[in-house]
């Protein structure tokens, strides 16, 4: 007589199903990602806080006193005749368009209520001279600027500089308390301006 096979109990079936389900879930589910934390990490405050752009202290205003000199007395034309034949004073209105009367140095003279004069030689070349009077600190300010931007000239007898801004030879000299500017297209090198600068400096030394 054959016996029917015994069937597992309900409790055993439940245990098997639970174990199978657990294995299935563990096979389908991978380990948790270990990448960077998705939440943003606040940046540490930069220790090098940008500083405000340094601004150079403005240069002090130049301090001047009006300097009025008769153009006929400012330059000894007779003494320069060997360099510039028939040197003659040109009225300001007639010389207004001459390029020797332009330039930053002469603007400084004009703003200081100085004197600006132009002469013309027999060949038609013009020479413009400007003189202004400043206090010692202002003269130092002007000279320091030229140290960096122009060329020192030791032959003027005083502190002097020469350059050719705009293609026009320009000599600048300091005979305290005067600031002297001489400009001409005939000034191709420092020595060309030396007779004019020396003549003006000699005159200014007699003016208080």
mmCIF file of C-alpha atoms in Angstrom:
data_model
loop_
_atom_site.group_PDB
_atom_site.id
_atom_site.type_symbol
_atom_site.label_atom_id
_atom_site.label_comp_id
_atom_site.label_asym_id
_atom_site.label_seq_id
_atom_site.Cartn_x
_atom_site.Cartn_y
_atom_site.Cartn_z
ATOM 1 C CA UNK A 1 0.000 0.000 0.000
ATOM 2 C CA UNK A 2 1.492 3.324 -1.162
ATOM 3 C CA UNK A 3 1.501 6.334 1.139
ATOM 4 C CA UNK A 4 1.002 9.867 -0.259
ATOM 5 C CA UNK A 5 4.114 12.006 0.161
ATOM 6 C CA UNK A 6 3.977 14.307 3.098
ATOM 7 C CA UNK A 7 3.548 18.023 2.261
ATOM 8 C CA UNK A 8 5.655 20.629 4.081
ATOM 9 C CA UNK A 9 3.915 22.459 6.772
ATOM 10 C CA UNK A 10 2.623 25.992 6.228
ATOM 11 C CA UNK A 11 5.242 27.346 8.642
ATOM 12 C CA UNK A 12 8.059 25.772 6.641
ATOM 13 C CA UNK A 13 6.704 27.131 3.357
ATOM 14 C CA UNK A 14 6.561 30.619 4.794
ATOM 15 C CA UNK A 15 10.167 30.388 5.995
ATOM 16 C CA UNK A 16 11.388 29.245 2.575
ATOM 17 C CA UNK A 17 9.524 31.975 0.734
ATOM 18 C CA UNK A 18 10.843 34.625 3.098
ATOM 19 C CA UNK A 19 14.416 33.461 2.605
ATOM 20 C CA UNK A 20 14.064 33.327 -1.174
ATOM 21 C CA UNK A 21 12.600 36.821 -1.286
ATOM 22 C CA UNK A 22 15.443 38.155 0.846
ATOM 23 C CA UNK A 23 18.035 36.617 -1.475
ATOM 24 C CA UNK A 24 16.319 38.069 -4.538
ATOM 25 C CA UNK A 25 16.240 41.547 -3.066
ATOM 26 C CA UNK A 26 19.906 41.389 -2.046
ATOM 27 C CA UNK A 27 20.845 40.340 -5.591
ATOM 28 C CA UNK A 28 18.955 43.238 -7.197
ATOM 29 C CA UNK A 29 20.034 45.954 -4.824
ATOM 30 C CA UNK A 30 23.668 47.189 -5.109
ATOM 31 C CA UNK A 31 25.635 48.840 -2.372
ATOM 32 C CA UNK A 32 24.891 52.464 -1.662
ATOM 33 C CA UNK A 33 27.037 54.814 -3.771
ATOM 34 C CA UNK A 34 30.018 56.104 -1.925
ATOM 35 C CA UNK A 35 30.607 59.157 -4.189
ATOM 36 C CA UNK A 36 30.787 62.726 -2.996
ATOM 37 C CA UNK A 37 28.056 63.965 -0.802
ATOM 38 C CA UNK A 38 25.457 65.615 -3.032
ATOM 39 C CA UNK A 39 24.850 68.340 -0.509
ATOM 40 C CA UNK A 40 27.037 71.400 -1.311
ATOM 41 C CA UNK A 41 29.807 72.179 1.134
ATOM 42 C CA UNK A 42 30.089 75.851 1.854
ATOM 43 C CA UNK A 43 33.410 77.362 0.685
ATOM 44 C CA UNK A 44 35.719 78.698 3.296
ATOM 45 C CA UNK A 45 35.887 82.441 3.128
ATOM 46 C CA UNK A 46 38.914 83.541 1.138
ATOM 47 C CA UNK A 47 41.654 84.846 3.348
ATOM 48 C CA UNK A 48 42.840 87.144 0.556
ATOM 49 C CA UNK A 49 40.001 89.572 0.406
ATOM 50 C CA UNK A 50 40.475 91.783 -2.691
ATOM 51 C CA UNK A 51 41.661 95.136 -1.583
ATOM 52 C CA UNK A 52 40.418 98.329 -3.065
ATOM 53 C CA UNK A 53 42.498 99.487 -6.022
ATOM 54 C CA UNK A 54 45.249 101.699 -4.734
ATOM 55 C CA UNK A 55 44.833 105.229 -5.947
ATOM 56 C CA UNK A 56 47.832 107.467 -6.079
ATOM 57 C CA UNK A 57 47.475 110.564 -4.021
ATOM 58 C CA UNK A 58 46.776 113.526 -6.280
ATOM 59 C CA UNK A 59 49.735 115.736 -6.929
ATOM 60 C CA UNK A 60 49.558 118.977 -5.017
ATOM 61 C CA UNK A 61 48.458 122.012 -6.964
ATOM 62 C CA UNK A 62 51.343 124.028 -8.274
ATOM 63 C CA UNK A 63 51.774 127.271 -6.400
ATOM 64 C CA UNK A 64 52.791 130.177 -8.595
ATOM 65 C CA UNK A 65 52.988 133.939 -8.720
ATOM 66 C CA UNK A 66 52.425 135.916 -11.900
ATOM 67 C CA UNK A 67 55.631 136.681 -13.764
ATOM 68 C CA UNK A 68 55.426 139.419 -16.334
ATOM 69 C CA UNK A 69 58.601 140.115 -18.262
ATOM 70 C CA UNK A 70 58.911 142.348 -21.279
ATOM 71 C CA UNK A 71 59.664 140.053 -24.213
ATOM 72 C CA UNK A 72 62.211 142.540 -25.454
ATOM 73 C CA UNK A 73 64.135 142.067 -22.216
ATOM 74 C CA UNK A 74 63.600 138.339 -21.810
ATOM 75 C CA UNK A 75 66.120 137.221 -24.385
ATOM 76 C CA UNK A 76 69.225 139.031 -25.546
ATOM 77 C CA UNK A 77 68.552 138.894 -29.261
ATOM 78 C CA UNK A 78 71.840 140.624 -30.111
ATOM 79 C CA UNK A 79 73.790 137.972 -28.265
ATOM 80 C CA UNK A 80 72.053 135.226 -30.220
ATOM 81 C CA UNK A 81 72.567 136.730 -33.667
ATOM 82 C CA UNK A 82 75.364 134.292 -34.448
ATOM 83 C CA UNK A 83 72.957 131.416 -33.862
ATOM 84 C CA UNK A 84 69.772 132.980 -35.218
ATOM 85 C CA UNK A 85 70.398 135.837 -37.694
ATOM 86 C CA UNK A 86 68.005 138.785 -37.526
ATOM 87 C CA UNK A 87 66.043 137.384 -34.616
ATOM 88 C CA UNK A 88 62.877 139.453 -34.289
ATOM 89 C CA UNK A 89 59.975 139.391 -31.866
ATOM 90 C CA UNK A 90 56.715 138.115 -33.328
ATOM 91 C CA UNK A 91 53.450 139.647 -32.070
ATOM 92 C CA UNK A 92 51.397 137.110 -30.148
ATOM 93 C CA UNK A 93 48.517 137.268 -32.622
ATOM 94 C CA UNK A 94 50.826 136.530 -35.548
ATOM 95 C CA UNK A 95 52.495 133.657 -33.717
ATOM 96 C CA UNK A 96 49.281 132.043 -32.526
ATOM 97 C CA UNK A 97 49.342 129.341 -35.183
ATOM 98 C CA UNK A 98 53.007 128.430 -34.757
ATOM 99 C CA UNK A 99 53.566 124.922 -33.437
ATOM 100 C CA UNK A 100 56.416 126.058 -31.204
ATOM 101 C CA UNK A 101 53.777 127.764 -29.050
ATOM 102 C CA UNK A 102 52.024 124.476 -28.346
ATOM 103 C CA UNK A 103 52.889 121.782 -25.846
ATOM 104 C CA UNK A 104 52.186 120.828 -22.254
ATOM 105 C CA UNK A 105 55.149 122.735 -20.820
ATOM 106 C CA UNK A 106 53.931 126.036 -22.226
ATOM 107 C CA UNK A 107 50.418 125.266 -20.983
ATOM 108 C CA UNK A 108 51.886 125.053 -17.482
ATOM 109 C CA UNK A 109 53.464 128.468 -17.973
ATOM 110 C CA UNK A 110 50.207 129.957 -19.253
ATOM 111 C CA UNK A 111 48.185 128.537 -16.342
ATOM 112 C CA UNK A 112 50.701 130.040 -13.915
ATOM 113 C CA UNK A 113 50.230 133.525 -15.407
ATOM 114 C CA UNK A 114 53.726 133.475 -16.809
ATOM 115 C CA UNK A 115 55.129 135.132 -19.899
ATOM 116 C CA UNK A 116 55.281 133.507 -23.347
ATOM 117 C CA UNK A 117 57.142 135.122 -26.248
ATOM 118 C CA UNK A 118 57.987 134.050 -29.789
ATOM 119 C CA UNK A 119 60.836 135.194 -32.024
ATOM 120 C CA UNK A 120 61.529 134.520 -35.678
ATOM 121 C CA UNK A 121 64.888 134.411 -37.394
ATOM 122 C CA UNK A 122 65.882 135.398 -40.934
ATOM 123 C CA UNK A 123 65.106 131.913 -42.201
ATOM 124 C CA UNK A 124 61.577 131.992 -40.810
ATOM 125 C CA UNK A 125 62.232 129.564 -37.979
ATOM 126 C CA UNK A 126 60.479 130.437 -34.731
ATOM 127 C CA UNK A 127 61.590 130.105 -31.138
ATOM 128 C CA UNK A 128 59.126 130.309 -28.272
ATOM 129 C CA UNK A 129 60.130 130.942 -24.690
ATOM 130 C CA UNK A 130 57.909 130.667 -21.642
ATOM 131 C CA UNK A 131 58.794 131.619 -18.090
ATOM 132 C CA UNK A 132 56.786 131.205 -14.910
ATOM 133 C CA UNK A 133 57.467 131.596 -11.203
ATOM 134 C CA UNK A 134 56.708 128.809 -8.706
ATOM 135 C CA UNK A 135 57.453 128.052 -5.081
ATOM 136 C CA UNK A 136 60.160 125.520 -4.241
ATOM 137 C CA UNK A 137 57.818 122.572 -3.738
ATOM 138 C CA UNK A 138 56.155 123.164 -7.092
ATOM 139 C CA UNK A 139 59.482 123.383 -8.873
ATOM 140 C CA UNK A 140 60.465 120.063 -7.289
ATOM 141 C CA UNK A 141 57.192 118.558 -8.479
ATOM 142 C CA UNK A 142 57.817 119.676 -12.048
ATOM 143 C CA UNK A 143 61.437 118.521 -11.989
ATOM 144 C CA UNK A 144 60.574 115.106 -10.569
ATOM 145 C CA UNK A 145 58.110 114.569 -13.387
ATOM 146 C CA UNK A 146 60.823 115.348 -15.944
ATOM 147 C CA UNK A 147 63.277 112.968 -14.288
ATOM 148 C CA UNK A 148 60.966 110.134 -15.332
ATOM 149 C CA UNK A 149 59.796 111.450 -18.709
ATOM 150 C CA UNK A 150 62.586 113.534 -20.229
ATOM 151 C CA UNK A 151 66.358 113.609 -20.647
ATOM 152 C CA UNK A 152 68.636 115.416 -18.224
ATOM 153 C CA UNK A 153 70.965 118.047 -19.712
ATOM 154 C CA UNK A 154 73.965 119.112 -17.596
ATOM 155 C CA UNK A 155 75.127 121.921 -19.904
ATOM 156 C CA UNK A 156 72.371 124.459 -19.231
ATOM 157 C CA UNK A 157 74.103 125.755 -16.103
ATOM 158 C CA UNK A 158 70.983 124.903 -14.082
ATOM 159 C CA UNK A 159 68.866 121.769 -13.760
ATOM 160 C CA UNK A 160 67.707 121.171 -17.308
ATOM 161 C CA UNK A 161 65.947 118.654 -19.540
ATOM 162 C CA UNK A 162 65.384 118.177 -23.248
ATOM 163 C CA UNK A 163 62.915 116.184 -25.313
ATOM 164 C CA UNK A 164 61.032 116.414 -28.608
ATOM 165 C CA UNK A 165 57.307 116.039 -27.827
ATOM 166 C CA UNK A 166 55.287 116.265 -31.008
ATOM 167 C CA UNK A 167 58.527 116.524 -32.972
ATOM 168 C CA UNK A 168 59.346 119.952 -31.544
ATOM 169 C CA UNK A 169 62.556 120.322 -29.565
ATOM 170 C CA UNK A 170 61.689 121.406 -26.022
ATOM 171 C CA UNK A 171 64.129 122.484 -23.340
ATOM 172 C CA UNK A 172 62.970 122.919 -19.758
ATOM 173 C CA UNK A 173 65.128 124.435 -17.055
ATOM 174 C CA UNK A 174 64.823 125.421 -13.406
ATOM 175 C CA UNK A 175 66.383 128.613 -12.132
ATOM 176 C CA UNK A 176 64.610 129.072 -8.820
ATOM 177 C CA UNK A 177 62.078 130.523 -8.578
ATOM 178 C CA UNK A 178 61.650 130.407 -12.365
ATOM 179 C CA UNK A 179 60.593 127.598 -14.673
ATOM 180 C CA UNK A 180 61.920 128.142 -18.201
ATOM 181 C CA UNK A 181 60.633 126.546 -21.398
ATOM 182 C CA UNK A 182 62.191 126.999 -24.850
ATOM 183 C CA UNK A 183 60.656 125.336 -27.918
ATOM 184 C CA UNK A 184 61.583 125.353 -31.582
ATOM 185 C CA UNK A 185 61.584 123.060 -34.591
ATOM 186 C CA UNK A 186 65.240 124.081 -34.961
ATOM 187 C CA UNK A 187 66.081 122.405 -31.653
ATOM 188 C CA UNK A 188 67.136 118.981 -32.831
ATOM 189 C CA UNK A 189 69.310 118.194 -29.815
ATOM 190 C CA UNK A 190 69.945 119.683 -26.356
ATOM 191 C CA UNK A 191 72.868 121.814 -27.503
ATOM 192 C CA UNK A 192 70.692 123.637 -30.041
ATOM 193 C CA UNK A 193 68.597 125.093 -27.229
ATOM 194 C CA UNK A 194 71.508 125.930 -24.935
ATOM 195 C CA UNK A 195 72.143 129.523 -26.167
ATOM 196 C CA UNK A 196 68.483 130.440 -25.718
ATOM 197 C CA UNK A 197 68.131 128.787 -22.316
ATOM 198 C CA UNK A 198 71.336 130.396 -21.052
ATOM 199 C CA UNK A 199 70.278 133.836 -22.266
ATOM 200 C CA UNK A 200 66.898 133.578 -20.541
ATOM 201 C CA UNK A 201 68.357 132.211 -17.307
ATOM 202 C CA UNK A 202 70.862 135.087 -17.180
ATOM 203 C CA UNK A 203 68.026 137.619 -17.546
ATOM 204 C CA UNK A 204 65.864 135.940 -14.921
ATOM 205 C CA UNK A 205 68.646 136.007 -12.373
ATOM 206 C CA UNK A 206 68.299 139.782 -12.341
ATOM 207 C CA UNK A 207 64.537 139.629 -11.735
ATOM 208 C CA UNK A 208 63.137 139.268 -8.243
#
